[in-house]
PDB file of C-alpha atoms and ligand atoms in Angstrom:
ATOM      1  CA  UNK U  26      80.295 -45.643 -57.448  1.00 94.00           C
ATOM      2  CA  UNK U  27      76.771 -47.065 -58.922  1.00 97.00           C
ATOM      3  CA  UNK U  28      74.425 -47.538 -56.228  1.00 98.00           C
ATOM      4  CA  UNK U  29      72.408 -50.363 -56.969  1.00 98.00           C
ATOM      5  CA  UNK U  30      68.832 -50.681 -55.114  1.00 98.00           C
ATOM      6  CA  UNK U  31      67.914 -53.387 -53.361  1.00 98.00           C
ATOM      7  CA  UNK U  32      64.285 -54.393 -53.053  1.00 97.00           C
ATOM      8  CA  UNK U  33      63.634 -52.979 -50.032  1.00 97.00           C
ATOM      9  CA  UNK U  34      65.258 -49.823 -51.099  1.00 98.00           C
ATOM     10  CA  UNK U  35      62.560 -49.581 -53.792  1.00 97.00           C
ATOM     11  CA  UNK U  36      59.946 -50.269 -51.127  1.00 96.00           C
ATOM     12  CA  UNK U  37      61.018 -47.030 -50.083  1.00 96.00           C
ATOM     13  CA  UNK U  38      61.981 -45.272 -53.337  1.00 97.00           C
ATOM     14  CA  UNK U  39      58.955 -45.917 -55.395  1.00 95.00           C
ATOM     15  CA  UNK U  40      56.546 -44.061 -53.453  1.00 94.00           C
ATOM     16  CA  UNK U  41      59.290 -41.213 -54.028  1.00 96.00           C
ATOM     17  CA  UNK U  42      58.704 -41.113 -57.371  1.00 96.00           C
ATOM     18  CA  UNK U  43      55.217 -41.671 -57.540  1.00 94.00           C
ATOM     19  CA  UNK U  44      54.538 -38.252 -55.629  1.00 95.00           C
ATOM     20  CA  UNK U  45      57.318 -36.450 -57.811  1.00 97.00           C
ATOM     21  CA  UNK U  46      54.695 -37.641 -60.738  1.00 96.00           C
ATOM     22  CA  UNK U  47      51.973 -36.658 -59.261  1.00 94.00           C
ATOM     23  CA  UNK U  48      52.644 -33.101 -58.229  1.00 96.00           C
ATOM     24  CA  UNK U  49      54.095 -32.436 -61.402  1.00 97.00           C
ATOM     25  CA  UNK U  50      50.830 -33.282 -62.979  1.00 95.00           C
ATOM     26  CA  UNK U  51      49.236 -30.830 -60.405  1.00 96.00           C
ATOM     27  CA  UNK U  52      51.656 -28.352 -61.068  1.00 98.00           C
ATOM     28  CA  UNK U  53      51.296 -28.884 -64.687  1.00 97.00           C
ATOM     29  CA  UNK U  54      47.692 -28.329 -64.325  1.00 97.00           C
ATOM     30  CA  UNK U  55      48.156 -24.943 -62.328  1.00 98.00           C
ATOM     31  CA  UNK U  56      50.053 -23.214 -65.609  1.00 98.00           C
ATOM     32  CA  UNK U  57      48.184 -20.868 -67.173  1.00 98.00           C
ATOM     33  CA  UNK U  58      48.480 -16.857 -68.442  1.00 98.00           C
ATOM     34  CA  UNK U  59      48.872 -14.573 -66.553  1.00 98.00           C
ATOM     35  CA  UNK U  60      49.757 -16.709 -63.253  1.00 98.00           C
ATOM     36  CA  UNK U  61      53.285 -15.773 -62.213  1.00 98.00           C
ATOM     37  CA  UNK U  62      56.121 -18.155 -61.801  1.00 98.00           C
ATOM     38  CA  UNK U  63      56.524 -17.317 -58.108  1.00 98.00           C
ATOM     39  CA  UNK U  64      52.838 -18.436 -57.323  1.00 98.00           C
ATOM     40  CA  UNK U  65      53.759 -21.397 -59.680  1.00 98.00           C
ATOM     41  CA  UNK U  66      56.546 -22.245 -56.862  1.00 98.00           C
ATOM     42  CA  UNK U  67      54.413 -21.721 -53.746  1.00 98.00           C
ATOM     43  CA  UNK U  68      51.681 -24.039 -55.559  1.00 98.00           C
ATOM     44  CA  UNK U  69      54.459 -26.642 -55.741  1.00 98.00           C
ATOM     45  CA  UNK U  70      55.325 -26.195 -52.394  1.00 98.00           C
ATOM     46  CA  UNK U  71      52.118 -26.718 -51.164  1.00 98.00           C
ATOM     47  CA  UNK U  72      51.581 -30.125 -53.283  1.00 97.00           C
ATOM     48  CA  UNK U  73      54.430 -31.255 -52.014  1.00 98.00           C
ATOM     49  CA  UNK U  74      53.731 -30.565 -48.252  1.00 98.00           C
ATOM     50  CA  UNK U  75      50.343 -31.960 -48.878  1.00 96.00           C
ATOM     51  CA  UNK U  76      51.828 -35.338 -50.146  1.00 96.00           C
ATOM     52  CA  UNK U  77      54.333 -35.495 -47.233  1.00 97.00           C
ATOM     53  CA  UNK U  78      57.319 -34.814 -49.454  1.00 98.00           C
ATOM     54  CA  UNK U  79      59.882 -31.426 -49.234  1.00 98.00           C
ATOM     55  CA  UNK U  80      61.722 -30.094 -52.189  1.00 98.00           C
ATOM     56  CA  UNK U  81      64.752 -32.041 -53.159  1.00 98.00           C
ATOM     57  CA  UNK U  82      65.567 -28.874 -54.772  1.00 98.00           C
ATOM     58  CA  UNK U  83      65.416 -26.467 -52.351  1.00 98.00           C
ATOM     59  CA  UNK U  84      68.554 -25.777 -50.521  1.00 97.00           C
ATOM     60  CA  UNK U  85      70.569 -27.876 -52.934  1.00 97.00           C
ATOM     61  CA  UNK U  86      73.888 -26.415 -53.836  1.00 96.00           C
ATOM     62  CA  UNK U  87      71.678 -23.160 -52.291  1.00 97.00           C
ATOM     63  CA  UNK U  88      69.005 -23.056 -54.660  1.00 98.00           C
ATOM     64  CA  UNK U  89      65.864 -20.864 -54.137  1.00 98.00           C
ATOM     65  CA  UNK U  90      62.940 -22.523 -55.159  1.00 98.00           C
ATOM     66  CA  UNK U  91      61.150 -25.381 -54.467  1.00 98.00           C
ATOM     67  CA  UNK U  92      60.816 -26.172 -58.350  1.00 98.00           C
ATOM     68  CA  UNK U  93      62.634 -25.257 -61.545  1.00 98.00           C
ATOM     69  CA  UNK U  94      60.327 -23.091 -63.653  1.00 98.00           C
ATOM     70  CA  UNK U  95      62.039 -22.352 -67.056  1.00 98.00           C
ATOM     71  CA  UNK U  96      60.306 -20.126 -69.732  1.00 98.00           C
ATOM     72  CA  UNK U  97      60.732 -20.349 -73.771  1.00 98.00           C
ATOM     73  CA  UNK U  98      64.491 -19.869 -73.862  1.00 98.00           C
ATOM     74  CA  UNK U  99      65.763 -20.836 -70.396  1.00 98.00           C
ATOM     75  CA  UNK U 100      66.696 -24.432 -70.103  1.00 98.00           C
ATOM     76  CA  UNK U 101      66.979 -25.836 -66.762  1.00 98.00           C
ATOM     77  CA  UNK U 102      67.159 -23.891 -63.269  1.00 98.00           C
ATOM     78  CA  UNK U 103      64.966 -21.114 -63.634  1.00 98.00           C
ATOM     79  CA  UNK U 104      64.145 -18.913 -60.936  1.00 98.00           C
ATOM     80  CA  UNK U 105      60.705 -18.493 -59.480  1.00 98.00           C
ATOM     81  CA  UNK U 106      60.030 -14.881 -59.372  1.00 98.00           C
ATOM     82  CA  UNK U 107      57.574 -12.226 -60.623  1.00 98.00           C
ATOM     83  CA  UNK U 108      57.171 -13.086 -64.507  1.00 98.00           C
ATOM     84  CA  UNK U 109      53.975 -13.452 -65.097  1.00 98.00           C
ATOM     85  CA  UNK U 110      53.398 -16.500 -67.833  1.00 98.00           C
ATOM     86  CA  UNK U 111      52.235 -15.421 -71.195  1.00 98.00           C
ATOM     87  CA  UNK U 112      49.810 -17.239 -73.413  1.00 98.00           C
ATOM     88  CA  UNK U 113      52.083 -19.014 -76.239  1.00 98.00           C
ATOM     89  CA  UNK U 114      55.092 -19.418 -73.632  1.00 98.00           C
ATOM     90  CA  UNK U 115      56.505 -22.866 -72.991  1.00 98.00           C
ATOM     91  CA  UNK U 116      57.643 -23.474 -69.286  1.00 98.00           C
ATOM     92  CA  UNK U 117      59.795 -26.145 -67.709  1.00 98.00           C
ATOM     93  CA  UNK U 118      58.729 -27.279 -64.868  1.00 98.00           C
ATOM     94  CA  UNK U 119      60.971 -29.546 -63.031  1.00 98.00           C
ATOM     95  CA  UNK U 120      60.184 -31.516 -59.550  1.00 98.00           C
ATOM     96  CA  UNK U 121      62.105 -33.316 -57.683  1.00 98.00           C
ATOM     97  CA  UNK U 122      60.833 -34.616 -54.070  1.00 98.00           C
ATOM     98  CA  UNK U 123      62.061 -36.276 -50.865  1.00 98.00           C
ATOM     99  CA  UNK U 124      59.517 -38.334 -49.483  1.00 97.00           C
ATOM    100  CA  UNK U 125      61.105 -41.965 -47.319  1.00 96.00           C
ATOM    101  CA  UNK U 126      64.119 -40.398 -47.559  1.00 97.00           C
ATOM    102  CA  UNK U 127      64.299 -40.848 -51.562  1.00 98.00           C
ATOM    103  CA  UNK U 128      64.146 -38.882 -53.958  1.00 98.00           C
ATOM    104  CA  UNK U 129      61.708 -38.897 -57.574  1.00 98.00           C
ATOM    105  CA  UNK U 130      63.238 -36.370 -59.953  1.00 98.00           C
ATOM    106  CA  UNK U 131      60.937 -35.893 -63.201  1.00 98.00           C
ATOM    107  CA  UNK U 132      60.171 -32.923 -65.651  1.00 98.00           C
ATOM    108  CA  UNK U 133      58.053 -31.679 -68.301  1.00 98.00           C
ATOM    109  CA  UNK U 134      57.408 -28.920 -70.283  1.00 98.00           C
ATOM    110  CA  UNK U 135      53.854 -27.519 -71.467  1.00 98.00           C
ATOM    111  CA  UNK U 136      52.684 -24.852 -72.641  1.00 98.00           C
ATOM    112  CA  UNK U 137      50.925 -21.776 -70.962  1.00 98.00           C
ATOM    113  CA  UNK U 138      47.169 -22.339 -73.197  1.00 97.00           C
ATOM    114  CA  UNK U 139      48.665 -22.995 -76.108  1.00 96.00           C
ATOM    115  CA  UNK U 140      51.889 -22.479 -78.394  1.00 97.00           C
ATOM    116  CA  UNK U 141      53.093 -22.097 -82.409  1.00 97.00           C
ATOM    117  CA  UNK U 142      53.996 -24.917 -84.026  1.00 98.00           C
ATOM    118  CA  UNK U 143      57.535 -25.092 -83.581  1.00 98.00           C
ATOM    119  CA  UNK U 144      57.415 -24.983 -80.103  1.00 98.00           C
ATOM    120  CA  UNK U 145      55.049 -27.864 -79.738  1.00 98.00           C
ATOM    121  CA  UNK U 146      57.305 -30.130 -82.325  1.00 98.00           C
ATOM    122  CA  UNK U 147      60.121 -29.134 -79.887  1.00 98.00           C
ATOM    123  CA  UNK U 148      58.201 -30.671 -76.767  1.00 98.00           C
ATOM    124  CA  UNK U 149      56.925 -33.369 -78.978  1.00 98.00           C
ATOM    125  CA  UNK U 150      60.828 -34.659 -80.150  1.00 98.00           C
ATOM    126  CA  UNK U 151      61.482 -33.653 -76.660  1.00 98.00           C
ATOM    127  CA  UNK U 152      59.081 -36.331 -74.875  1.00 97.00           C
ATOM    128  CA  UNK U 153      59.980 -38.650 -77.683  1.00 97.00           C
ATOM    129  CA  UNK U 154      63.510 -38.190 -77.377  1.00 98.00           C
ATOM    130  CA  UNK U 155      63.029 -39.201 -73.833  1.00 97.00           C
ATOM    131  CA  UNK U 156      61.248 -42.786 -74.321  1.00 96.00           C
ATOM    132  CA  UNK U 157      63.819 -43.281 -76.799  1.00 97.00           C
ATOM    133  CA  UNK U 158      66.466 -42.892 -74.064  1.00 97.00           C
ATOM    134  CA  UNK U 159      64.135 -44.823 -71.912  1.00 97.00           C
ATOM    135  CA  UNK U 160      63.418 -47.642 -74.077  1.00 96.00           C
ATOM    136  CA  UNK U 161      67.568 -48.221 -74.218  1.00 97.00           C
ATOM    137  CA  UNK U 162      67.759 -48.809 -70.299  1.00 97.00           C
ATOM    138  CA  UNK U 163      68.176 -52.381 -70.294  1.00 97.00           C
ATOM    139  CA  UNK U 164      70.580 -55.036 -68.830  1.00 97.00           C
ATOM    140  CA  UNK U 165      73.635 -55.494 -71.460  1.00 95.00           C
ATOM    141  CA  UNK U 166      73.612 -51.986 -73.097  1.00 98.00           C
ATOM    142  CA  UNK U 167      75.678 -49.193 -71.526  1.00 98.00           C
ATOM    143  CA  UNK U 168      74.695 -45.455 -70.603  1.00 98.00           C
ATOM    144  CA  UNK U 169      75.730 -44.404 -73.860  1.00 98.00           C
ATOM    145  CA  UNK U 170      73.146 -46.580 -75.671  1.00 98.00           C
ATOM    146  CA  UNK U 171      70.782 -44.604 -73.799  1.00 98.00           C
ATOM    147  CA  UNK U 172      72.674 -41.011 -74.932  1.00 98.00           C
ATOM    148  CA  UNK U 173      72.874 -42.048 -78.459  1.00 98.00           C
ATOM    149  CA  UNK U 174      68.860 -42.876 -78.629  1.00 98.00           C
ATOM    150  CA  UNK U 175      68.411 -39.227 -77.383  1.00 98.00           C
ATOM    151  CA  UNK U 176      71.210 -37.644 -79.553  1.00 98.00           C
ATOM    152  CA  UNK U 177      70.057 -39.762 -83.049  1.00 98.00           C
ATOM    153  CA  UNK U 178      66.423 -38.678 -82.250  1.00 98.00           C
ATOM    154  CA  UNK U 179      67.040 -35.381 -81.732  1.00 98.00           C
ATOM    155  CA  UNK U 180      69.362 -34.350 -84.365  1.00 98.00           C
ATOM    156  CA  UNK U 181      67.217 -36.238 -87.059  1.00 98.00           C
ATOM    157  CA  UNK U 182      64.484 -34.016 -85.943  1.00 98.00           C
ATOM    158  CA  UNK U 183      66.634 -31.164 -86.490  1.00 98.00           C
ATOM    159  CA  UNK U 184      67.156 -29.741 -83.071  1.00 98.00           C
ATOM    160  CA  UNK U 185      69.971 -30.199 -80.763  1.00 98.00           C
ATOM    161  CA  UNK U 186      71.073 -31.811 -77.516  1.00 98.00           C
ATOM    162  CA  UNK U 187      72.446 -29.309 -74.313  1.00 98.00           C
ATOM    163  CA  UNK U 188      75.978 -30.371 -73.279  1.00 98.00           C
ATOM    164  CA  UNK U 189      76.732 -29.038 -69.926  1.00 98.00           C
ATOM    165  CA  UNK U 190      74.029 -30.828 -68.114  1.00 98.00           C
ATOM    166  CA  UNK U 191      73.343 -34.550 -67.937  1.00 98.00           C
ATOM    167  CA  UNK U 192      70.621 -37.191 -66.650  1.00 98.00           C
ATOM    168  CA  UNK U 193      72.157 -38.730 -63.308  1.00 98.00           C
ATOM    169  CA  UNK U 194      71.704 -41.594 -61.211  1.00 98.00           C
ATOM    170  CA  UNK U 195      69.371 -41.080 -58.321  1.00 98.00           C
ATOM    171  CA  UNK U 196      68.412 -42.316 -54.631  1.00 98.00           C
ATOM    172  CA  UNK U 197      69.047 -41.323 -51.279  1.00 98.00           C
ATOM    173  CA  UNK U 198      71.019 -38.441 -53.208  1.00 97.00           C
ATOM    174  CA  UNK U 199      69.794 -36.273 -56.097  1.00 96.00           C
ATOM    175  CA  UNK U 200      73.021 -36.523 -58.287  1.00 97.00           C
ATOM    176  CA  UNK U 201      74.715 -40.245 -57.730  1.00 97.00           C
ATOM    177  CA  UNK U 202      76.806 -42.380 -60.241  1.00 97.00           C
ATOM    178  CA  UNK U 203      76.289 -42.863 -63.264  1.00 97.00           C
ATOM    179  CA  UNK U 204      76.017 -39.411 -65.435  1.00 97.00           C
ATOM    180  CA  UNK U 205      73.606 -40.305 -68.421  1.00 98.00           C
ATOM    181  CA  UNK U 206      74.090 -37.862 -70.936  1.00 98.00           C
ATOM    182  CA  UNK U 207      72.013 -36.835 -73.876  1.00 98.00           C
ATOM    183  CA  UNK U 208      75.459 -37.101 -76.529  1.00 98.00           C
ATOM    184  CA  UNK U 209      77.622 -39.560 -77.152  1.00 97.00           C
ATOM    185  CA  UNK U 210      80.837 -38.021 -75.887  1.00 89.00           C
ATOM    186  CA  UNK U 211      83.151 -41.377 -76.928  1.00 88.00           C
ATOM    187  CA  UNK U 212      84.426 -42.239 -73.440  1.00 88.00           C
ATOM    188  CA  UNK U 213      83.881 -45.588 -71.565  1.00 90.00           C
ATOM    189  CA  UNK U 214      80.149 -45.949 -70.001  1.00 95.00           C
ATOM    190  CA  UNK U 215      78.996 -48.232 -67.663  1.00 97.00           C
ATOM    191  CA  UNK U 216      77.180 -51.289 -68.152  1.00 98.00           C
ATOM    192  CA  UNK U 217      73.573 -50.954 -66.914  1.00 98.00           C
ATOM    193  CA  UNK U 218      72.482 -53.309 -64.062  1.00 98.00           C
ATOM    194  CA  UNK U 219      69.429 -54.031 -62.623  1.00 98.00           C
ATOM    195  CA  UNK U 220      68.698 -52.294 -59.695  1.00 98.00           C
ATOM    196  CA  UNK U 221      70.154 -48.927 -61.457  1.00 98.00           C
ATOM    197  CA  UNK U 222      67.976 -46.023 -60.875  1.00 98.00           C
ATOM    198  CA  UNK U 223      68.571 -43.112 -63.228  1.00 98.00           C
ATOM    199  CA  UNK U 224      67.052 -39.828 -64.473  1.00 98.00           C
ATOM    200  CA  UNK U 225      66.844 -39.956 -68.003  1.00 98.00           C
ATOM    201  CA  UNK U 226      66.511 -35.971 -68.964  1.00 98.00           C
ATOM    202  CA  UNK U 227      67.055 -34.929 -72.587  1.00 98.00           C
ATOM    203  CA  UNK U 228      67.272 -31.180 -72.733  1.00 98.00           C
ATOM    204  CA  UNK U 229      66.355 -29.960 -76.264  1.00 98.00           C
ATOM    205  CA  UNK U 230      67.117 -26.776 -78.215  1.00 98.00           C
ATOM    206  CA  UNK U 231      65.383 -25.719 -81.316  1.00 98.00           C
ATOM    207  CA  UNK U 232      68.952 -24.167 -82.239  1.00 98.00           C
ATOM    208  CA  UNK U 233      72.411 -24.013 -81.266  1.00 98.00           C
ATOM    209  CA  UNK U 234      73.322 -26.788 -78.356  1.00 98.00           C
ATOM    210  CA  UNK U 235      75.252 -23.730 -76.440  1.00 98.00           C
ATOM    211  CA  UNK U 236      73.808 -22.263 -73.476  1.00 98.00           C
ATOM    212  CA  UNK U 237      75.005 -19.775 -70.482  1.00 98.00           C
ATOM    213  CA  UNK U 238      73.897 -18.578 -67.277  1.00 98.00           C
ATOM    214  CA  UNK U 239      72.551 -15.831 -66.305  1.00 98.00           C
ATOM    215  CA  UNK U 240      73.610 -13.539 -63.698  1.00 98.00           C
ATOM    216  CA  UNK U 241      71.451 -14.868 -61.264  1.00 97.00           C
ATOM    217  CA  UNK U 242      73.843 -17.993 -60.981  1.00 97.00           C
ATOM    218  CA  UNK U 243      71.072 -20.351 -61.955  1.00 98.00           C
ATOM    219  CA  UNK U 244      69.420 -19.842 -64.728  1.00 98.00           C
ATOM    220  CA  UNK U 245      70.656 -21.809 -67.930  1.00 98.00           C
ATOM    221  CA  UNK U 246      69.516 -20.491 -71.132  1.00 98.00           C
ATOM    222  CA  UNK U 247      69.723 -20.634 -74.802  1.00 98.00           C
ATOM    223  CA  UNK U 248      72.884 -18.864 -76.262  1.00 98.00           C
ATOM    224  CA  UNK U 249      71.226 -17.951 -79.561  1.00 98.00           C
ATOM    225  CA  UNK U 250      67.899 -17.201 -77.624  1.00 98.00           C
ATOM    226  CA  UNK U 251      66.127 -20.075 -79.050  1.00 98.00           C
ATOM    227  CA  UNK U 252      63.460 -22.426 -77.730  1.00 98.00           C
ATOM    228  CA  UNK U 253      64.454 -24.962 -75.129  1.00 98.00           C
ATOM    229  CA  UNK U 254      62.275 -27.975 -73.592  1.00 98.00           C
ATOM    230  CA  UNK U 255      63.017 -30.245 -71.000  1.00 98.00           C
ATOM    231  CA  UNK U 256      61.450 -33.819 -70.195  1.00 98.00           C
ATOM    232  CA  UNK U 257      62.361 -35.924 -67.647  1.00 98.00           C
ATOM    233  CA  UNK U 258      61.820 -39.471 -65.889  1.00 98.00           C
ATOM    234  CA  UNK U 259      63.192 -41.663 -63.150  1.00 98.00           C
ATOM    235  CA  UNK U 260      63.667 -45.065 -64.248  1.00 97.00           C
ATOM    236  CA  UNK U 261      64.623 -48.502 -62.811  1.00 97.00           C
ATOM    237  CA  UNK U 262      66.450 -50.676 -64.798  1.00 97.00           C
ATOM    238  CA  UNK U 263      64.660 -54.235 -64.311  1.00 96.00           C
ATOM    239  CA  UNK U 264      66.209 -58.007 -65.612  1.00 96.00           C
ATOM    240  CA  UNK U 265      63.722 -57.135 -68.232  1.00 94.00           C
ATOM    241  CA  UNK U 266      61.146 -53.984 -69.412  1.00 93.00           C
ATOM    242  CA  UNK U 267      62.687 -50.663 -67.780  1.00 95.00           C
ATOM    243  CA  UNK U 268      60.343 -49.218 -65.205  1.00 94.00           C
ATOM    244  CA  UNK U 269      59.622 -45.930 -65.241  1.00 95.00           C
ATOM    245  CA  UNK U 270      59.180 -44.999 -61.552  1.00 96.00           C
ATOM    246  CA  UNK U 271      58.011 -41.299 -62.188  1.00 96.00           C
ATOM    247  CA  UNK U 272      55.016 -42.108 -64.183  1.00 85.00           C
ATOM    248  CA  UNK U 273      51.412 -41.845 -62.911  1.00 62.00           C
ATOM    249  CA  UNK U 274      49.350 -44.325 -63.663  1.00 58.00           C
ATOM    250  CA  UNK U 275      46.885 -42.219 -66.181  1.00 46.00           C
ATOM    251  CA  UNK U 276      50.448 -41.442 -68.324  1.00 45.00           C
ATOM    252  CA  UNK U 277      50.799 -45.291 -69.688  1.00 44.00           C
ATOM    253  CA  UNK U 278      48.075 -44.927 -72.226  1.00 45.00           C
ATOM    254  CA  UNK U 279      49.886 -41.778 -73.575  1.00 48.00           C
ATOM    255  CA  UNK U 280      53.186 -43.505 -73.985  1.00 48.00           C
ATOM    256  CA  UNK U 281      52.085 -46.229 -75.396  1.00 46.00           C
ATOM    257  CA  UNK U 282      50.580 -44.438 -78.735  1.00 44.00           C
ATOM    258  CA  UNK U 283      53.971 -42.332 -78.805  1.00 41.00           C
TER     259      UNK U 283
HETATM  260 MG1  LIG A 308      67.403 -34.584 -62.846  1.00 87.93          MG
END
């Protein structure tokens, strides 16, 4: 069942989202080599406490951490822990907060002072990739409009799309109604309404789409042991323009000249 927000519940769920944003920035801002990912989490933590907010992540389905931190060839779920970040690595940081009893969900990946060349294309088509999906998430087109903007930008960039995770709707809970994948997978999608809020999340490989888990029971990673990059949004679907609720202010400028 699609939830569909009312404007009260947006009273409530954009503030959400604006503090996901904005400790991501922070966190963002707090990568760099030699720092390891379990100070990375603690940082997070504190952000979020400072804001008001608690993980959304922590606790879910059992999870660890208070963020997903996922280096070079992990995906999506990785573990904070004693790695220490290297210069040239690319991490994944994905935050999702509960602040007025919503949640903001919203990723990005950077790199740790500085990367080759392939990985920054990869977080380039990445972000890209993302608007793309974004700019699809109007009234009249369906969620696969929004996949097959991903899928077409990704693939003519020569990378590939991750199948066994999806963007989601999002609210009160972290995963509602409707699944927004990054592929076109052919069966029925719904209709987008306004008053949808969904986490658009294209996760990108610079090879092979396939991916496992490790042993850990969390962390997704490349199968071939390639590059992987991850950006994320929460995003409103409007009568006209989607909003994207997960973007701080100082991020329009950026978008636009993408
Ligand atoms: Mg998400």
């Amino acid at each position: 069942m699609i939830i569909i927000k009312s404007d009260r519940d947006l009273e409530a769920m954009r503030p959400a989202c604006i503090v996901a944003g904005a400790v991501l920035d922070e966190v963002a801002a707090f990568i760099e080599p030699g720092v390891t990912t379990q100070a990375v989490d603690q940082f997070a933590a504190a952000r979020m406490k400072h804001h008001g907010a608690r993980s959304a992540f922590l606790g879910f389905h059992k999870f660890p951490c208070h963020v997903c931190i996922s280096v070079n060839d992990q995906v999506v779920h990785g573990l904070a822990g004693p790695r220490q970040l290297q210069f040239g690595d690319i991490v994944s940081l994905d935050v999702g907060v509960v602040y007025n009893r919503y949640i903001g969900d919203t990723a990005r990946t950077v790199s740790v002072g500085g990367c080759g060349l392939l990985a920054q294309k990869l977080m380039d088509v990445t972000e890209k990739a993302l608007y793309e999906g974004i700019a699809q998430a109007v009234p009249g087109n369906r969620v696969a409009d929004i996949s097959r903007a991903v899928q077409e930008y990704v693939e003519n960039s020569g990378f590939s799309v991750v199948r066994e995770f999806v963007g989601h709707g999002v609210g009160r809970s972290m995963h509602e109604d409707p699944q927004v994948p990054n592929f076109v997978d052919g069966k029925s999608s719904p209709k987008l309404r306004p008053g949808m809020t969904i986490a658009i999340e294209p996760m990108v490989n610079a090879g092979l789409p396939a991916v496992k888990i490790l042993n850990d029971g969390w962390t997704v990673v490349t199968q071939d042991g390639s590059l992987s990059a991850h950006f994320e949004h929460t995003v409103l679907v409007t009568e006209g323009e989607p909003e994207v609720l997960t973007w701080p202010e100082r991020m329009l400028s950026k978008s636009r000249a993408l």
